[in-house]
Amino acid sequence: MLFSPSPVDSQQYPPTYSIPDYATRDAQNDVRGDARYLTRTPSPTPSEAEVLSPQKKKRRGFLLALLNPETFKDPKELIRLVITAVIIAIVVLFIVYQQKIVEWLRPFADWMRRTPGGWLIPIAILVVMSFPPLFGHEIIAVLCGDVWGIWIGFGIVAAGTLLGELANYFVFRWFCMARGKKWEEKKLQYALLAEVVRQGGFLIAVIIRFSAIPGHFTTAVFASCGMGVFTFLGAATLSLPKQLATVYLGAAQSTDNVSKETKTIKTVVIIITIVVTVFAMHYVKVQTEKIKEEVIYRRRKARQAKLRAAAGLEPDPEAAFAHGDAADPLLSRPVETVELDGVRLEVPTPQHAPSHGYGYAPPSGPPPPAPGTWQPDVYRGASPAARG
Protein backbone atom coordinates (compact mmCIF):
# COMPACT_ATOMS: atom_id res chain seq x y z
CA MET A 1 0.00 0.00 0.00
CA LEU A 2 1.44 3.36 -1.04
CA PHE A 3 1.03 6.57 0.89
CA SER A 4 1.65 9.95 -0.75
CA PRO A 5 2.32 13.00 1.38
CA SER A 6 -0.23 15.76 1.34
CA PRO A 7 0.83 18.85 -0.63
CA VAL A 8 2.19 21.78 1.32
CA ASP A 9 1.18 25.20 0.05
CA SER A 10 4.35 26.93 1.26
CA GLN A 11 6.58 24.74 -0.94
CA GLN A 12 7.05 24.88 -4.68
CA TYR A 13 7.33 21.86 -6.95
CA PRO A 14 9.95 20.72 -7.48
CA PRO A 15 11.31 21.78 -4.07
CA THR A 16 14.71 22.84 -5.44
CA TYR A 17 13.23 25.08 -8.13
CA SER A 18 13.36 28.84 -7.57
CA ILE A 19 12.41 31.73 -9.81
CA PRO A 20 15.46 33.94 -10.52
CA ASP A 21 15.30 37.42 -9.05
CA TYR A 22 15.83 39.51 -12.16
CA ALA A 23 15.30 42.78 -10.30
CA THR A 24 18.13 42.02 -7.87
CA ARG A 25 20.41 40.96 -10.71
CA ASP A 26 19.70 44.15 -12.66
CA ALA A 27 20.28 46.26 -9.57
CA GLN A 28 23.64 44.56 -8.99
CA ASN A 29 24.60 45.15 -12.62
CA ASP A 30 23.62 48.80 -12.27
CA VAL A 31 25.80 49.13 -9.18
CA ARG A 32 28.74 47.56 -11.03
CA GLY A 33 28.13 49.92 -13.97
CA ASP A 34 27.97 52.93 -11.68
CA ALA A 35 31.18 51.88 -9.94
CA ARG A 36 32.96 51.59 -13.27
CA TYR A 37 31.58 54.97 -14.29
CA LEU A 38 32.70 56.63 -11.05
CA THR A 39 36.28 55.42 -11.49
CA ARG A 40 36.57 57.38 -14.75
CA THR A 41 37.12 61.12 -14.94
CA PRO A 42 33.90 62.77 -16.20
CA SER A 43 33.91 64.13 -19.72
CA PRO A 44 34.19 67.92 -20.26
CA THR A 45 30.98 69.92 -20.33
CA PRO A 46 29.96 71.58 -23.62
CA SER A 47 31.43 74.91 -22.50
CA GLU A 48 34.68 73.23 -21.44
CA ALA A 49 34.87 71.31 -24.70
CA GLU A 50 34.40 74.54 -26.62
CA VAL A 51 37.28 76.18 -24.74
CA LEU A 52 39.53 73.17 -25.29
CA SER A 53 38.69 72.88 -28.97
CA PRO A 54 41.47 74.23 -31.24
CA GLN A 55 38.78 75.33 -33.72
CA LYS A 56 36.77 77.12 -31.06
CA LYS A 57 34.48 79.87 -32.22
CA LYS A 58 36.07 83.26 -31.79
CA ARG A 59 33.91 85.98 -30.33
CA ARG A 60 33.20 88.75 -32.79
CA GLY A 61 34.30 92.28 -32.14
CA PHE A 62 31.85 94.97 -31.10
CA LEU A 63 31.35 96.39 -34.60
CA LEU A 64 31.10 93.00 -36.33
CA ALA A 65 28.63 91.76 -33.73
CA LEU A 66 26.60 94.96 -34.10
CA LEU A 67 26.30 94.46 -37.86
CA ASN A 68 25.40 90.78 -37.59
CA PRO A 69 21.59 90.19 -37.41
CA GLU A 70 22.10 86.85 -35.63
CA THR A 71 23.54 88.68 -32.62
CA PHE A 72 20.20 90.23 -31.72
CA LYS A 73 18.60 86.77 -31.51
CA ASP A 74 20.93 85.69 -28.70
CA PRO A 75 19.95 87.32 -25.36
CA LYS A 76 23.44 86.91 -23.87
CA GLU A 77 25.16 88.55 -26.84
CA LEU A 78 22.56 91.32 -26.83
CA ILE A 79 23.17 92.08 -23.15
CA ARG A 80 26.92 92.10 -23.75
CA LEU A 81 26.51 94.59 -26.60
CA VAL A 82 24.30 96.86 -24.50
CA ILE A 83 26.77 96.90 -21.59
CA THR A 84 29.70 97.58 -23.93
CA ALA A 85 27.80 100.39 -25.65
CA VAL A 86 26.91 102.00 -22.31
CA ILE A 87 30.54 101.90 -21.13
CA ILE A 88 31.80 103.39 -24.40
CA ALA A 89 29.15 106.11 -24.25
CA ILE A 90 30.10 107.05 -20.68
CA VAL A 91 33.80 107.25 -21.57
CA VAL A 92 33.12 109.39 -24.66
CA LEU A 93 30.80 111.73 -22.76
CA PHE A 94 33.36 112.12 -19.97
CA ILE A 95 36.11 112.99 -22.44
CA VAL A 96 33.97 115.42 -24.41
CA TYR A 97 32.26 117.17 -21.49
CA GLN A 98 35.05 116.95 -18.96
CA GLN A 99 35.64 120.71 -18.96
CA LYS A 100 31.94 121.45 -18.52
CA ILE A 101 31.71 118.96 -15.66
CA VAL A 102 34.58 120.71 -13.88
CA GLU A 103 32.95 124.11 -14.40
CA TRP A 104 29.66 122.80 -13.06
CA LEU A 105 31.43 121.49 -9.92
CA ARG A 106 33.58 124.60 -9.43
CA PRO A 107 31.30 126.20 -6.77
CA PHE A 108 31.57 123.01 -4.74
CA ALA A 109 35.35 123.04 -5.28
CA ASP A 110 35.63 126.62 -4.05
CA TRP A 111 33.65 125.70 -0.95
CA MET A 112 36.02 122.79 -0.20
CA ARG A 113 39.01 125.10 -0.64
CA ARG A 114 37.66 127.60 1.91
CA THR A 115 36.50 124.99 4.44
CA PRO A 116 39.08 123.87 7.04
CA GLY A 117 39.79 120.20 6.55
CA GLY A 118 38.02 120.28 3.20
CA TRP A 119 40.67 117.99 1.73
CA LEU A 120 39.14 115.12 3.74
CA ILE A 121 35.93 115.37 1.70
CA PRO A 122 37.39 114.05 -1.59
CA ILE A 123 39.22 111.31 0.34
CA ALA A 124 35.92 110.16 1.86
CA ILE A 125 34.21 110.32 -1.55
CA LEU A 126 36.98 108.25 -3.13
CA VAL A 127 36.71 105.63 -0.37
CA VAL A 128 32.95 105.30 -0.94
CA MET A 129 33.39 105.13 -4.73
CA SER A 130 35.93 102.32 -4.36
CA PHE A 131 33.13 99.78 -3.99
CA PRO A 132 31.64 98.47 -7.25
CA PRO A 133 29.50 99.21 -9.14
CA LEU A 134 30.13 102.87 -8.26
CA PHE A 135 32.49 104.87 -10.46
CA GLY A 136 33.72 108.45 -10.88
CA HIS A 137 37.30 108.47 -9.59
CA GLU A 138 38.45 110.43 -12.63
CA ILE A 139 36.01 113.28 -11.96
CA ILE A 140 37.21 113.59 -8.35
CA ALA A 141 40.85 113.49 -9.50
CA VAL A 142 40.25 116.27 -12.03
CA LEU A 143 38.44 118.29 -9.36
CA CYS A 144 41.33 117.88 -6.89
CA GLY A 145 43.81 119.06 -9.52
CA ASP A 146 41.61 122.07 -10.22
CA VAL A 147 41.28 123.01 -6.53
CA TRP A 148 44.65 122.18 -4.92
CA GLY A 149 47.03 121.97 -7.85
CA ILE A 150 48.95 119.02 -9.21
CA TRP A 151 51.03 117.87 -6.22
CA ILE A 152 48.67 118.48 -3.30
CA GLY A 153 45.80 117.23 -5.43
CA PHE A 154 47.77 114.10 -6.31
CA GLY A 155 48.51 113.43 -2.62
CA ILE A 156 44.79 113.68 -1.80
CA VAL A 157 43.82 111.39 -4.67
CA ALA A 158 46.56 108.87 -3.80
CA ALA A 159 45.45 108.71 -0.15
CA GLY A 160 41.78 108.29 -1.07
CA THR A 161 42.59 105.68 -3.71
CA LEU A 162 44.78 103.52 -1.48
CA LEU A 163 42.44 103.69 1.52
CA GLY A 164 39.42 102.92 -0.63
CA GLU A 165 41.12 100.06 -2.43
CA LEU A 166 42.28 98.53 0.86
CA ALA A 167 38.76 98.77 2.30
CA ASN A 168 37.38 97.20 -0.87
CA TYR A 169 40.01 94.46 -0.73
CA PHE A 170 39.32 93.43 2.86
CA VAL A 171 35.53 93.50 2.43
CA PHE A 172 35.71 91.14 -0.54
CA ARG A 173 38.43 89.05 1.11
CA TRP A 174 36.47 88.51 4.32
CA PHE A 175 32.89 88.33 3.07
CA CYS A 176 33.04 87.23 -0.58
CA MET A 177 35.63 84.44 -0.67
CA ALA A 178 32.94 81.74 -0.49
CA ARG A 179 30.96 83.39 -3.27
CA GLY A 180 34.12 83.66 -5.35
CA LYS A 181 34.72 79.91 -4.98
CA LYS A 182 31.15 79.21 -6.09
CA TRP A 183 31.70 81.43 -9.12
CA GLU A 184 34.81 79.43 -9.96
CA GLU A 185 32.77 76.22 -9.84
CA LYS A 186 29.91 77.57 -11.97
CA LYS A 187 31.56 80.06 -14.35
CA LEU A 188 34.43 78.73 -16.43
CA GLN A 189 35.69 82.13 -17.60
CA TYR A 190 35.89 83.41 -14.03
CA ALA A 191 37.75 80.24 -13.01
CA LEU A 192 40.29 80.80 -15.79
CA LEU A 193 40.74 84.46 -14.83
CA ALA A 194 41.18 83.55 -11.17
CA GLU A 195 43.88 81.00 -12.02
CA VAL A 196 45.68 83.52 -14.25
CA VAL A 197 45.66 86.02 -11.38
CA ARG A 198 47.00 83.43 -8.91
CA GLN A 199 49.81 82.30 -11.18
CA GLY A 200 50.59 85.78 -12.51
CA GLY A 201 50.94 87.33 -9.08
CA PHE A 202 52.44 90.81 -8.88
CA LEU A 203 53.09 91.19 -12.62
CA ILE A 204 49.53 90.48 -13.71
CA ALA A 205 48.19 92.79 -11.00
CA VAL A 206 50.32 95.71 -12.20
CA ILE A 207 49.44 95.15 -15.88
CA ILE A 208 45.70 94.99 -15.23
CA ARG A 209 45.69 98.03 -12.94
CA PHE A 210 47.44 100.13 -15.60
CA SER A 211 44.70 99.26 -18.09
CA ALA A 212 41.40 101.07 -18.57
CA ILE A 213 39.57 98.53 -16.39
CA PRO A 214 38.31 100.35 -13.26
CA GLY A 215 40.64 99.64 -10.37
CA HIS A 216 37.93 98.82 -7.83
CA PHE A 217 36.55 96.11 -10.14
CA THR A 218 39.96 94.46 -10.41
CA THR A 219 40.37 94.76 -6.63
CA ALA A 220 37.23 92.68 -6.12
CA VAL A 221 38.63 89.98 -8.41
CA PHE A 222 42.07 90.05 -6.78
CA ALA A 223 40.63 89.72 -3.27
CA SER A 224 38.21 86.93 -4.22
CA CYS A 225 41.04 84.98 -5.89
CA GLY A 226 43.16 85.06 -2.74
CA MET A 227 45.89 87.51 -3.80
CA GLY A 228 48.11 88.57 -0.90
CA VAL A 229 47.52 92.00 0.60
CA PHE A 230 51.12 93.16 0.14
CA THR A 231 51.14 92.03 -3.48
CA PHE A 232 47.92 93.93 -4.07
CA LEU A 233 49.13 97.02 -2.20
CA GLY A 234 52.38 97.10 -4.18
CA ALA A 235 50.51 96.88 -7.49
CA ALA A 236 48.06 99.59 -6.42
CA THR A 237 50.93 101.89 -5.42
CA LEU A 238 52.80 101.39 -8.70
CA SER A 239 49.64 102.19 -10.68
CA LEU A 240 49.20 105.61 -9.04
CA PRO A 241 50.90 107.46 -11.96
CA LYS A 242 47.68 106.83 -13.87
CA GLN A 243 45.92 108.99 -11.29
CA LEU A 244 48.71 111.58 -11.53
CA ALA A 245 47.95 112.10 -15.21
CA THR A 246 44.27 112.74 -14.43
CA VAL A 247 45.15 115.21 -11.65
CA TYR A 248 47.47 117.04 -14.03
CA LEU A 249 44.66 117.43 -16.54
CA GLY A 250 42.50 119.00 -13.83
CA ALA A 251 45.29 121.36 -12.78
CA ALA A 252 45.93 122.39 -16.39
CA GLN A 253 42.23 123.07 -16.97
CA SER A 254 41.94 125.34 -13.92
CA THR A 255 42.75 128.30 -16.15
CA ASP A 256 40.16 129.72 -18.51
CA ASN A 257 42.18 129.01 -21.65
CA VAL A 258 43.31 125.44 -22.17
CA SER A 259 46.75 125.43 -23.78
CA LYS A 260 47.80 123.31 -26.71
CA GLU A 261 50.25 121.47 -24.45
CA THR A 262 47.42 120.37 -22.16
CA LYS A 263 45.44 118.99 -25.09
CA THR A 264 48.52 117.12 -26.31
CA ILE A 265 49.17 115.57 -22.90
CA LYS A 266 45.52 114.59 -22.62
CA THR A 267 45.67 112.87 -26.01
CA VAL A 268 48.91 111.06 -25.11
CA VAL A 269 47.41 109.82 -21.83
CA ILE A 270 44.35 108.46 -23.63
CA ILE A 271 46.48 106.71 -26.28
CA ILE A 272 48.80 105.16 -23.67
CA THR A 273 45.81 103.93 -21.66
CA ILE A 274 44.28 102.30 -24.75
CA VAL A 275 47.58 100.63 -25.71
CA VAL A 276 48.14 99.29 -22.18
CA THR A 277 44.55 98.02 -22.07
CA VAL A 278 44.94 96.13 -25.36
CA PHE A 279 48.26 94.68 -24.18
CA ALA A 280 46.73 93.62 -20.84
CA MET A 281 43.81 91.89 -22.55
CA HIS A 282 46.16 90.07 -24.93
CA TYR A 283 48.47 89.04 -22.07
CA VAL A 284 45.56 87.67 -20.05
CA LYS A 285 44.32 85.76 -23.12
CA VAL A 286 47.75 84.19 -23.72
CA GLN A 287 48.05 83.13 -20.08
CA THR A 288 44.52 81.71 -20.19
CA GLU A 289 45.45 79.52 -23.16
CA LYS A 290 48.38 78.12 -21.16
CA ILE A 291 46.42 77.08 -18.08
CA LYS A 292 43.00 76.18 -19.50
CA GLU A 293 43.71 72.42 -19.73
CA GLU A 294 44.89 72.28 -16.11
CA VAL A 295 41.88 74.25 -14.82
CA ILE A 296 39.35 72.19 -16.78
CA TYR A 297 40.94 68.92 -15.63
CA ARG A 298 40.66 70.04 -11.99
CA ARG A 299 37.01 70.93 -12.53
CA ARG A 300 36.37 67.45 -13.97
CA LYS A 301 38.11 65.76 -11.02
CA ALA A 302 36.07 67.91 -8.62
CA ARG A 303 32.86 66.70 -10.26
CA GLN A 304 34.10 63.12 -9.98
CA ALA A 305 34.85 63.59 -6.27
CA LYS A 306 31.31 64.88 -5.67
CA LEU A 307 29.78 61.92 -7.50
CA ARG A 308 31.90 59.42 -5.55
CA ALA A 309 31.10 61.13 -2.25
CA ALA A 310 27.38 60.96 -3.06
CA ALA A 311 27.78 57.23 -3.80
CA GLY A 312 29.62 56.65 -0.50
CA LEU A 313 32.96 55.84 -2.15
CA GLU A 314 36.45 57.19 -1.69
CA PRO A 315 36.82 60.75 -3.05
CA ASP A 316 39.83 59.68 -5.11
CA PRO A 317 39.67 56.32 -6.94
CA GLU A 318 43.42 55.84 -6.54
CA ALA A 319 43.01 56.13 -2.76
CA ALA A 320 40.89 52.96 -2.73
CA PHE A 321 44.02 50.87 -3.28
CA ALA A 322 45.92 52.23 -0.27
CA HIS A 323 48.01 49.61 1.57
CA GLY A 324 47.49 49.21 5.26
CA ASP A 325 50.99 48.16 6.36
CA ALA A 326 53.32 49.57 3.73
CA ALA A 327 53.34 50.81 0.18
CA ASP A 328 55.24 47.85 -1.26
CA PRO A 329 53.20 44.60 -1.35
CA LEU A 330 56.25 42.41 -2.13
CA LEU A 331 58.13 42.85 1.12
CA SER A 332 59.08 39.75 3.12
CA ARG A 333 55.99 39.51 5.33
CA PRO A 334 53.63 36.54 5.61
CA VAL A 335 50.44 38.49 4.88
CA GLU A 336 49.75 41.88 3.28
CA THR A 337 46.65 43.87 4.27
CA VAL A 338 44.91 45.81 1.50
CA GLU A 339 41.80 47.96 1.88
CA LEU A 340 39.59 48.22 -1.22
CA ASP A 341 36.63 50.59 -0.81
CA GLY A 342 35.98 49.44 2.75
CA VAL A 343 36.59 45.71 2.05
CA ARG A 344 39.53 44.28 4.00
CA LEU A 345 41.57 41.72 2.07
CA GLU A 346 44.30 39.46 3.46
CA VAL A 347 46.71 38.83 0.59
CA PRO A 348 49.65 36.40 1.15
CA THR A 349 52.98 37.83 0.16
CA PRO A 350 54.46 36.07 -2.91
CA GLN A 351 57.34 33.77 -1.98
CA HIS A 352 59.93 32.02 -4.17
CA ALA A 353 59.43 28.22 -3.94
CA PRO A 354 62.61 26.09 -3.43
CA SER A 355 63.76 24.45 -6.64
CA HIS A 356 65.12 20.82 -6.85
CA GLY A 357 65.60 20.70 -10.56
CA TYR A 358 62.10 19.41 -11.38
CA GLY A 359 59.65 20.92 -13.81
CA TYR A 360 56.74 20.02 -11.53
CA ALA A 361 55.98 20.40 -7.84
CA PRO A 362 58.90 19.24 -5.61
CA PRO A 363 58.46 15.98 -3.63
CA SER A 364 57.71 16.00 0.06
CA GLY A 365 60.86 13.98 0.92
CA PRO A 366 64.50 14.29 -0.12
CA PRO A 367 65.24 13.86 -3.82
CA PRO A 368 66.12 10.31 -4.99
CA PRO A 369 69.77 9.57 -5.78
CA ALA A 370 71.00 9.58 -9.31
CA PRO A 371 71.58 6.18 -11.02
CA GLY A 372 74.94 4.53 -10.17
CA THR A 373 75.42 6.38 -6.89
CA TRP A 374 75.74 4.99 -3.35
CA GLN A 375 72.71 4.23 -1.19
CA PRO A 376 74.19 3.80 2.29
CA ASP A 377 70.90 3.90 4.17
CA VAL A 378 69.36 0.97 2.25
CA TYR A 379 72.33 -1.39 1.68
CA ARG A 380 74.31 -0.52 4.83
CA GLY A 381 77.23 0.95 2.96
CA ALA A 382 77.70 -1.97 0.49
CA SER A 383 78.88 -1.19 -2.98
CA PRO A 384 76.81 -2.11 -6.07
CA ALA A 385 79.26 -4.97 -6.87
CA ALA A 386 78.73 -6.56 -3.42
CA ARG A 387 74.95 -6.59 -3.69
CA GLY A 388 74.93 -9.31 -6.29
PDB file of N, CA and C in Angstrom, residues 11 26 70 80 84 122 127 143 153 167 176 179 236 247 253 285 324 382 388:
ATOM      1  N   GLN A  11       5.474  25.236  -0.143  1.00  0.00           N
ATOM      2  CA  GLN A  11       6.584  24.739  -0.939  1.00  0.00           C
ATOM      3  C   GLN A  11       6.223  24.744  -2.412  1.00  0.00           C
ATOM      4  N   ASP A  26      19.554  42.885 -11.940  1.00  0.00           N
ATOM      5  CA  ASP A  26      19.696  44.149 -12.664  1.00  0.00           C
ATOM      6  C   ASP A  26      20.238  45.237 -11.758  1.00  0.00           C
ATOM      7  N   GLU A  70      22.254  87.993 -36.523  1.00  0.00           N
ATOM      8  CA  GLU A  70      22.102  86.851 -35.630  1.00  0.00           C
ATOM      9  C   GLU A  70      22.407  87.217 -34.181  1.00  0.00           C
ATOM     10  N   ARG A  80      25.508  91.712 -23.692  1.00  0.00           N
ATOM     11  CA  ARG A  80      26.921  92.105 -23.755  1.00  0.00           C
ATOM     12  C   ARG A  80      27.113  93.345 -24.609  1.00  0.00           C
ATOM     13  N   THR A  84      28.536  96.979 -23.267  1.00  0.00           N
ATOM     14  CA  THR A  84      29.696  97.578 -23.934  1.00  0.00           C
ATOM     15  C   THR A  84      29.367  98.949 -24.493  1.00  0.00           C
ATOM     16  N   PRO A 122      37.126 114.931  -0.435  1.00  0.00           N
ATOM     17  CA  PRO A 122      37.388 114.055  -1.594  1.00  0.00           C
ATOM     18  C   PRO A 122      37.950 112.693  -1.207  1.00  0.00           C
ATOM     19  N   VAL A 127      36.860 106.890  -1.099  1.00  0.00           N
ATOM     20  CA  VAL A 127      36.709 105.627  -0.372  1.00  0.00           C
ATOM     21  C   VAL A 127      35.345 105.000  -0.656  1.00  0.00           C
ATOM     22  N   LEU A 143      38.876 117.227 -10.278  1.00  0.00           N
ATOM     23  CA  LEU A 143      38.443 118.286  -9.361  1.00  0.00           C
ATOM     24  C   LEU A 143      39.536 118.621  -8.348  1.00  0.00           C
ATOM     25  N   GLY A 153      46.944 117.991  -4.919  1.00  0.00           N
ATOM     26  CA  GLY A 153      45.802 117.229  -5.430  1.00  0.00           C
ATOM     27  C   GLY A 153      46.144 115.754  -5.633  1.00  0.00           C
ATOM     28  N   ALA A 167      40.073  99.103   1.721  1.00  0.00           N
ATOM     29  CA  ALA A 167      38.763  98.773   2.296  1.00  0.00           C
ATOM     30  C   ALA A 167      37.997  97.814   1.388  1.00  0.00           C
ATOM     31  N   CYS A 176      33.407  87.711   0.758  1.00  0.00           N
ATOM     32  CA  CYS A 176      33.042  87.229  -0.579  1.00  0.00           C
ATOM     33  C   CYS A 176      33.930  86.092  -1.082  1.00  0.00           C
ATOM     34  N   ARG A 179      31.667  83.137  -2.018  1.00  0.00           N
ATOM     35  CA  ARG A 179      30.956  83.388  -3.270  1.00  0.00           C
ATOM     36  C   ARG A 179      31.909  83.297  -4.460  1.00  0.00           C
ATOM     37  N   ALA A 236      48.876  98.367  -6.473  1.00  0.00           N
ATOM     38  CA  ALA A 236      48.065  99.589  -6.421  1.00  0.00           C
ATOM     39  C   ALA A 236      48.939 100.830  -6.303  1.00  0.00           C
ATOM     40  N   VAL A 247      45.045 114.001 -12.489  1.00  0.00           N
ATOM     41  CA  VAL A 247      45.149 115.208 -11.654  1.00  0.00           C
ATOM     42  C   VAL A 247      45.812 116.337 -12.433  1.00  0.00           C
ATOM     43  N   GLN A 253      43.495 122.493 -16.544  1.00  0.00           N
ATOM     44  CA  GLN A 253      42.229 123.071 -16.966  1.00  0.00           C
ATOM     45  C   GLN A 253      41.676 124.071 -15.968  1.00  0.00           C
ATOM     46  N   LYS A 285      44.787  86.808 -22.198  1.00  0.00           N
ATOM     47  CA  LYS A 285      44.324  85.765 -23.117  1.00  0.00           C
ATOM     48  C   LYS A 285      45.400  84.711 -23.339  1.00  0.00           C
ATOM     49  N   GLY A 324      47.593  48.957   3.843  1.00  0.00           N
ATOM     50  CA  GLY A 324      47.489  49.210   5.262  1.00  0.00           C
ATOM     51  C   GLY A 324      48.832  49.230   5.964  1.00  0.00           C
ATOM     52  N   ALA A 382      77.129  -1.047   1.490  1.00  0.00           N
ATOM     53  CA  ALA A 382      77.698  -1.968   0.491  1.00  0.00           C
ATOM     54  C   ALA A 382      77.723  -1.323  -0.867  1.00  0.00           C
ATOM     55  N   GLY A 388      75.338  -8.184  -5.461  1.00  0.00           N
ATOM     56  CA  GLY A 388      74.931  -9.313  -6.294  1.00  0.00           C
ATOM     57  C   GLY A 388      74.058  -8.778  -7.365  1.00  0.00           C
TER      58      GLY A 388
END
